[in-house]
CSV table of C-alpha atoms and ligand atoms in Angstrom, one decimal:
chain,number,residue,atom,x,y,z
O,1,MET,CA,-59.9,131.5,-53.8
O,2,ALA,CA,-57.1,128.9,-54.5
O,3,ASN,CA,-58.6,127.7,-58.1
O,4,THR,CA,-55.9,124.6,-57.8
O,5,ILE,CA,-54.7,122.2,-54.6
O,6,LYS,CA,-51.3,120.6,-54.2
O,7,PHE,CA,-51.4,117.2,-54.3
O,8,GLU,CA,-48.8,114.5,-53.3
O,9,LEU,CA,-48.8,110.8,-54.2
O,10,VAL,CA,-46.0,108.8,-52.4
O,11,THR,CA,-45.6,105.3,-51.8
O,12,PRO,CA,-43.2,103.8,-49.6
O,13,ASP,CA,-40.3,103.6,-51.8
O,14,ARG,CA,-41.1,106.8,-54.3
O,15,SER,CA,-42.9,110.3,-55.0
O,16,VAL,CA,-45.0,109.6,-57.1
O,17,VAL,CA,-46.9,112.7,-58.4
O,18,SER,CA,-46.1,116.4,-56.9
O,19,GLU,CA,-48.4,119.1,-58.2
O,20,ASP,CA,-50.7,121.5,-58.1
O,21,VAL,CA,-54.1,120.6,-59.5
O,22,GLU,CA,-57.2,121.2,-59.8
O,23,TYR,CA,-59.0,118.0,-59.1
O,24,VAL,CA,-58.5,115.0,-57.3
O,25,GLY,CA,-60.8,111.2,-57.7
O,26,ALA,CA,-60.2,108.8,-55.4
O,27,PRO,CA,-60.8,105.0,-54.9
O,28,GLY,CA,-61.7,105.2,-50.7
O,29,VAL,CA,-62.4,101.9,-49.2
O,30,ASN,CA,-66.5,103.1,-48.8
O,31,GLY,CA,-66.5,103.9,-52.8
O,32,GLU,CA,-65.1,106.6,-55.1
O,33,PHE,CA,-64.3,110.2,-53.2
O,34,GLY,CA,-63.7,113.5,-55.3
O,35,VAL,CA,-61.6,116.6,-53.9
O,36,LEU,CA,-61.1,120.2,-55.0
O,37,PRO,CA,-59.6,123.0,-54.0
O,38,ASN,CA,-61.2,124.3,-50.3
O,39,HIS,CA,-62.2,121.1,-49.1
O,40,ILE,CA,-63.3,120.2,-45.8
O,41,PRO,CA,-60.3,118.0,-43.8
O,42,PHE,CA,-61.2,114.5,-43.8
O,43,LEU,CA,-59.1,110.9,-43.9
O,44,SER,CA,-60.3,107.5,-46.4
O,45,ALA,CA,-58.7,104.7,-45.8
O,46,LEU,CA,-57.3,103.6,-50.0
O,47,GLY,CA,-58.9,101.0,-51.7
O,48,VAL,CA,-58.2,99.1,-54.7
O,49,GLY,CA,-58.7,101.1,-58.8
O,50,SER,CA,-57.8,104.0,-60.0
O,51,LEU,CA,-57.2,107.3,-59.0
O,52,TYR,CA,-56.7,110.4,-61.3
O,53,PHE,CA,-55.9,113.9,-61.0
O,54,LYS,CA,-56.4,117.2,-63.6
O,55,THR,CA,-54.4,119.5,-64.8
O,56,GLY,CA,-55.1,122.3,-67.5
O,57,GLY,CA,-58.3,120.9,-67.6
O,58,ARG,CA,-56.4,117.3,-68.8
O,59,ARG,CA,-56.8,113.8,-66.3
O,60,SER,CA,-54.2,111.7,-65.4
O,61,TYR,CA,-54.5,107.9,-64.1
O,62,VAL,CA,-52.2,106.3,-61.4
O,63,PHE,CA,-52.9,102.6,-60.4
O,64,VAL,CA,-53.2,102.4,-56.2
O,65,ALA,CA,-53.9,99.7,-54.1
O,66,GLY,CA,-54.0,100.4,-50.0
O,67,GLY,CA,-52.8,103.0,-47.8
O,68,PHE,CA,-54.7,106.6,-46.9
O,69,ALA,CA,-55.6,109.4,-47.9
O,70,GLU,CA,-55.7,112.8,-45.7
O,71,ILE,CA,-57.5,115.4,-47.5
O,72,SER,CA,-57.2,119.6,-46.0
O,73,PRO,CA,-58.2,122.5,-48.2
O,74,ASP,CA,-55.4,123.2,-50.1
O,75,LYS,CA,-53.6,120.5,-49.8
O,76,VAL,CA,-54.3,116.5,-50.8
O,77,THR,CA,-51.4,113.3,-49.1
O,78,VAL,CA,-51.6,109.8,-50.4
O,79,LEU,CA,-50.2,107.5,-48.6
O,80,ALA,CA,-50.2,104.3,-51.1
O,81,GLU,CA,-48.6,101.0,-50.7
O,82,VAL,CA,-48.5,100.5,-54.1
O,83,ALA,CA,-49.2,102.9,-57.2
O,84,GLU,CA,-47.9,103.1,-60.9
O,85,LYS,CA,-48.7,105.8,-63.3
O,86,ALA,CA,-50.6,104.7,-66.0
O,87,GLU,CA,-48.3,105.0,-68.8
O,88,GLU,CA,-45.8,102.7,-65.9
O,89,ILE,CA,-47.9,100.2,-66.0
O,90,ASP,CA,-46.9,96.4,-67.6
O,91,VAL,CA,-49.7,95.6,-69.4
O,92,GLU,CA,-48.5,91.8,-70.2
O,93,ARG,CA,-47.3,91.2,-66.9
O,94,ALA,CA,-50.9,92.4,-64.9
O,95,ARG,CA,-52.3,89.8,-67.7
O,96,LYS,CA,-50.5,87.2,-66.5
O,97,ALA,CA,-51.3,88.2,-62.9
O,98,ARG,CA,-54.8,88.4,-63.7
O,99,GLU,CA,-54.1,84.1,-65.7
O,100,ARG,CA,-52.1,83.4,-62.3
O,101,ALA,CA,-54.8,84.7,-60.0
O,102,GLU,CA,-57.7,82.9,-62.3
O,103,LYS,CA,-56.0,79.7,-61.6
O,104,ARG,CA,-54.8,79.6,-58.0
O,105,LEU,CA,-59.3,80.8,-57.2
O,106,GLN,CA,-59.7,77.4,-59.0
O,107,GLN,CA,-57.5,75.3,-57.0
O,108,ALA,CA,-58.0,77.4,-53.6
O,109,GLN,CA,-58.3,74.8,-50.8
O,110,ASP,CA,-59.6,77.7,-48.0
O,111,ARG,CA,-60.3,80.8,-47.7
O,112,VAL,CA,-56.9,82.7,-47.0
O,113,GLU,CA,-55.9,81.2,-50.3
O,114,TYR,CA,-59.2,82.3,-52.1
O,115,ALA,CA,-59.2,85.9,-50.3
O,116,ARG,CA,-55.4,86.1,-51.7
O,117,ALA,CA,-55.9,84.8,-55.2
O,118,ARG,CA,-59.3,87.4,-55.5
O,119,ALA,CA,-57.0,90.0,-54.2
O,120,ALA,CA,-54.4,89.4,-56.8
O,121,LEU,CA,-57.3,89.3,-59.5
O,122,VAL,CA,-58.1,92.6,-58.1
O,123,ARG,CA,-55.1,95.0,-58.9
O,124,ALA,CA,-54.4,93.0,-62.3
O,125,MET,CA,-57.7,93.5,-63.5
O,126,GLN,CA,-57.6,97.3,-62.3
O,127,ARG,CA,-54.1,98.0,-64.0
O,128,VAL,CA,-55.6,96.7,-67.0
O,129,THR,CA,-58.7,99.1,-66.8
O,130,THR,CA,-56.2,101.8,-65.8
O,131,ARG,CA,-54.4,101.5,-68.3
O,132,GLU,CA,-57.4,101.6,-70.7
O,133,THR,CA,-59.2,104.5,-68.8
O,134,ALA,CA,-56.0,106.1,-69.4
O,135,SER,CA,-54.9,105.6,-73.0
O,136,GLN,CA,-59.5,106.2,-74.1
O,137,SER,CA,-58.9,109.6,-72.1
O,138,ARG,CA,-56.5,110.8,-74.7
M,201,ATP,P1,-47.4,90.1,-59.9
M,201,ATP,O1,-48.0,89.1,-59.3
M,201,ATP,O2,-47.2,91.0,-61.5
M,201,ATP,O3,-45.9,91.1,-59.1
M,201,ATP,P2,-48.6,91.6,-57.8
M,201,ATP,O4,-49.8,92.0,-57.8
M,201,ATP,O5,-48.9,90.2,-57.1
M,201,ATP,O6,-48.5,92.0,-59.4
M,201,ATP,P3,-47.6,94.3,-56.0
M,201,ATP,O7,-47.3,93.3,-55.0
M,201,ATP,O8,-48.8,94.6,-56.5
M,201,ATP,O9,-47.8,93.2,-57.3
M,201,ATP,O10,-46.9,94.9,-56.2
M,201,ATP,C1,-45.7,94.6,-56.2
M,201,ATP,C2,-44.6,95.4,-56.8
M,201,ATP,O11,-44.7,95.3,-58.5
M,201,ATP,C3,-44.7,97.2,-56.7
M,201,ATP,O12,-43.9,97.7,-56.7
M,201,ATP,C4,-46.0,97.5,-58.1
M,201,ATP,O13,-46.2,99.3,-58.0
M,201,ATP,C5,-44.7,96.6,-58.7
M,201,ATP,N1,-45.9,96.1,-60.0
M,201,ATP,C6,-46.7,95.1,-60.3
M,201,ATP,N2,-47.1,94.8,-60.8
M,201,ATP,C7,-47.0,96.0,-62.1
M,201,ATP,C8,-47.4,96.0,-63.2
M,201,ATP,N3,-48.5,95.2,-64.0
M,201,ATP,N4,-46.9,97.0,-64.1
M,201,ATP,C9,-45.8,98.1,-63.3
M,201,ATP,N5,-45.4,97.6,-61.9
M,201,ATP,C10,-46.3,96.2,-61.4
């Protein structure tokens, strides 16, 4: 039985990861899920947060926001709306995005403005968390 699984992570713009890995953990809309080789097939929508994969026992982290994951016994395909490897995340940009989102939340006039500001706040916070988690795991 194979002890690795093919992992492809793409966004509309680019291929972010294409590797044979030992494990993929991802933020599904209904909570985290983990995939080992020979997993039963399933589909999941992605939420916003940190995805990680293991190669040689080492974890690599990627921020993802929205999209889908398709799992088959020998392959994990993630089609993410937005994805950045931990080392690509501009933390200063995320901190500024967080400050803007907090102000917009306070000033929101209706539910749509509130929901947009809240989504921007979650993205910014999860980007910072992904960077921190990746640096702590080294
Ligand atoms: P911002 O307000 O800083 O643009 P955002 O959450 O609105 O943040 P998104 O709409 O999620 O940004 O992403 C737009 C593009 O910018 C995507 O290609 C995404 O990968 C990139 N991006 C956004 N924020 C960052 C960041 N802090 N570091 C690296 N890339 C980022």
